[in-house]
GROMACS .gro file of C-alpha atoms in nm:
model
  110
    1UNK     CA    1  12.032  -0.778  -1.023
    2UNK     CA    2  11.947  -0.848  -1.385
    3UNK     CA    3  12.292  -0.919  -1.524
    4UNK     CA    4  12.403  -0.988  -1.880
    5UNK     CA    5  12.206  -1.310  -1.933
    6UNK     CA    6  11.873  -1.143  -1.864
    7UNK     CA    7  11.977  -0.837  -2.069
    8UNK     CA    8  12.050  -1.071  -2.360
    9UNK     CA    9  11.707  -1.235  -2.320
   10UNK     CA   10  11.545  -0.890  -2.311
   11UNK     CA   11  11.728  -0.804  -2.634
   12UNK     CA   12  11.570  -1.105  -2.803
   13UNK     CA   13  11.227  -1.004  -2.670
   14UNK     CA   14  11.244  -0.640  -2.782
   15UNK     CA   15  11.380  -0.745  -3.120
   16UNK     CA   16  11.057  -0.915  -3.220
   17UNK     CA   17  10.837  -0.710  -3.457
   18UNK     CA   18  10.537  -0.754  -3.229
   19UNK     CA   19  10.709  -0.597  -2.926
   20UNK     CA   20  10.562  -0.256  -2.845
   21UNK     CA   21  10.803  -0.172  -2.560
   22UNK     CA   22  10.928   0.185  -2.603
   23UNK     CA   23  11.124   0.227  -2.278
   24UNK     CA   24  11.357  -0.008  -2.092
   25UNK     CA   25  11.512   0.085  -1.757
   26UNK     CA   26  11.800  -0.139  -1.652
   27UNK     CA   27  11.959   0.114  -1.417
   28UNK     CA   28  12.179  -0.040  -1.146
   29UNK     CA   29  12.092  -0.394  -1.254
   30UNK     CA   30  12.446  -0.535  -1.285
   31UNK     CA   31  12.432  -0.529  -1.663
   32UNK     CA   32  12.783  -0.554  -1.801
   33UNK     CA   33  12.945  -0.474  -2.132
   34UNK     CA   34  12.818  -0.787  -2.307
   35UNK     CA   35  12.450  -0.733  -2.225
   36UNK     CA   36  12.455  -0.358  -2.289
   37UNK     CA   37  12.644  -0.400  -2.617
   38UNK     CA   38  12.395  -0.656  -2.741
   39UNK     CA   39  12.104  -0.424  -2.655
   40UNK     CA   40  12.267  -0.131  -2.834
   41UNK     CA   41  12.351  -0.333  -3.145
   42UNK     CA   42  11.986  -0.441  -3.165
   43UNK     CA   43  11.900  -0.073  -3.206
   44UNK     CA   44  12.111  -0.028  -3.520
   45UNK     CA   45  11.933   0.169  -3.794
   46UNK     CA   46  11.807  -0.052  -4.074
   47UNK     CA   47  11.827  -0.356  -3.848
   48UNK     CA   48  11.511  -0.552  -3.778
   49UNK     CA   49  11.581  -0.539  -3.405
   50UNK     CA   50  11.403  -0.338  -3.137
   51UNK     CA   51  11.194  -0.123  -3.372
   52UNK     CA   52  10.997   0.056  -3.100
   53UNK     CA   53  11.256   0.099  -2.826
   54UNK     CA   54  11.314   0.473  -2.794
   55UNK     CA   55  11.452   0.506  -2.440
   56UNK     CA   56  11.718   0.289  -2.276
   57UNK     CA   57  11.844   0.358  -1.926
   58UNK     CA   58  12.167   0.188  -1.816
   59UNK     CA   59  12.260   0.425  -1.529
   60UNK     CA   60  12.497   0.279  -1.271
   61UNK     CA   61  12.608  -0.035  -1.454
   62UNK     CA   62  12.979  -0.106  -1.499
   63UNK     CA   63  13.030  -0.096  -1.874
   64UNK     CA   64  13.346  -0.101  -2.081
   65UNK     CA   65  13.481   0.027  -2.410
   66UNK     CA   66  13.280  -0.218  -2.621
   67UNK     CA   67  12.966  -0.025  -2.527
   68UNK     CA   68  13.106   0.284  -2.697
   69UNK     CA   69  13.168   0.076  -3.008
   70UNK     CA   70  12.815  -0.070  -2.990
   71UNK     CA   71  12.671   0.280  -2.961
   72UNK     CA   72  12.850   0.376  -3.279
   73UNK     CA   73  12.659   0.093  -3.452
   74UNK     CA   74  12.319   0.219  -3.334
   75UNK     CA   75  12.374   0.590  -3.403
   76UNK     CA   76  12.344   0.768  -3.733
   77UNK     CA   77  12.085   0.826  -4.000
   78UNK     CA   78  11.763   0.645  -3.923
   79UNK     CA   79  11.844   0.590  -3.555
   80UNK     CA   80  11.531   0.541  -3.347
   81UNK     CA   81  11.689   0.565  -3.001
   82UNK     CA   82  11.602   0.906  -2.856
   83UNK     CA   83  11.719   0.881  -2.496
   84UNK     CA   84  12.015   0.685  -2.358
   85UNK     CA   85  12.137   0.716  -2.000
   86UNK     CA   86  12.492   0.593  -1.952
   87UNK     CA   87  12.570   0.807  -1.648
   88UNK     CA   88  12.788   0.646  -1.382
   89UNK     CA   89  12.876   0.360  -1.616
   90UNK     CA   90  13.253   0.410  -1.606
   91UNK     CA   91  13.302   0.405  -1.981
   92UNK     CA   92  13.636   0.584  -1.963
   93UNK     CA   93  13.823   0.728  -2.258
   94UNK     CA   94  13.822   0.396  -2.446
   95UNK     CA   95  13.442   0.387  -2.445
   96UNK     CA   96  13.386   0.759  -2.470
   97UNK     CA   97  13.597   0.804  -2.785
   98UNK     CA   98  13.390   0.577  -3.013
   99UNK     CA   99  13.073   0.716  -2.858
  100UNK     CA  100  13.173   1.077  -2.930
  101UNK     CA  101  13.262   0.986  -3.289
  102UNK     CA  102  12.924   0.815  -3.336
  103UNK     CA  103  12.739   1.116  -3.200
  104UNK     CA  104  12.933   1.351  -3.429
  105UNK     CA  105  12.848   1.133  -3.730
  106UNK     CA  106  12.483   1.123  -3.622
  107UNK     CA  107  12.481   1.503  -3.598
  108UNK     CA  108  12.616   1.524  -3.952
  109UNK     CA  109  12.333   1.306  -4.081
  110UNK     CA  110  12.514   0.974  -4.072
   0.00000   0.00000   0.00000
């Protein structure tokens, strides 16, 4: 299991300009809300973080509402993330609401 601490270290690694990683699969790795949120915030448009990361897989991790809020930070005009798997992550309505709003804004161009 990777867990939040390793997810946070991976966030720092993919946030360096020299990192060429385009896909990160952390499915069923015991990543929690803190680690996933930090990864998603690093993908915010206009941010220096994770410039090449296009695909992030978090399938099967137990995530909470803060992940939906973090997704809203990384969606919108200029977003580089193309593929995000949050299936079986138990986001619930509290996480799904902010996520749906972010996706609607992204569809409207920001």
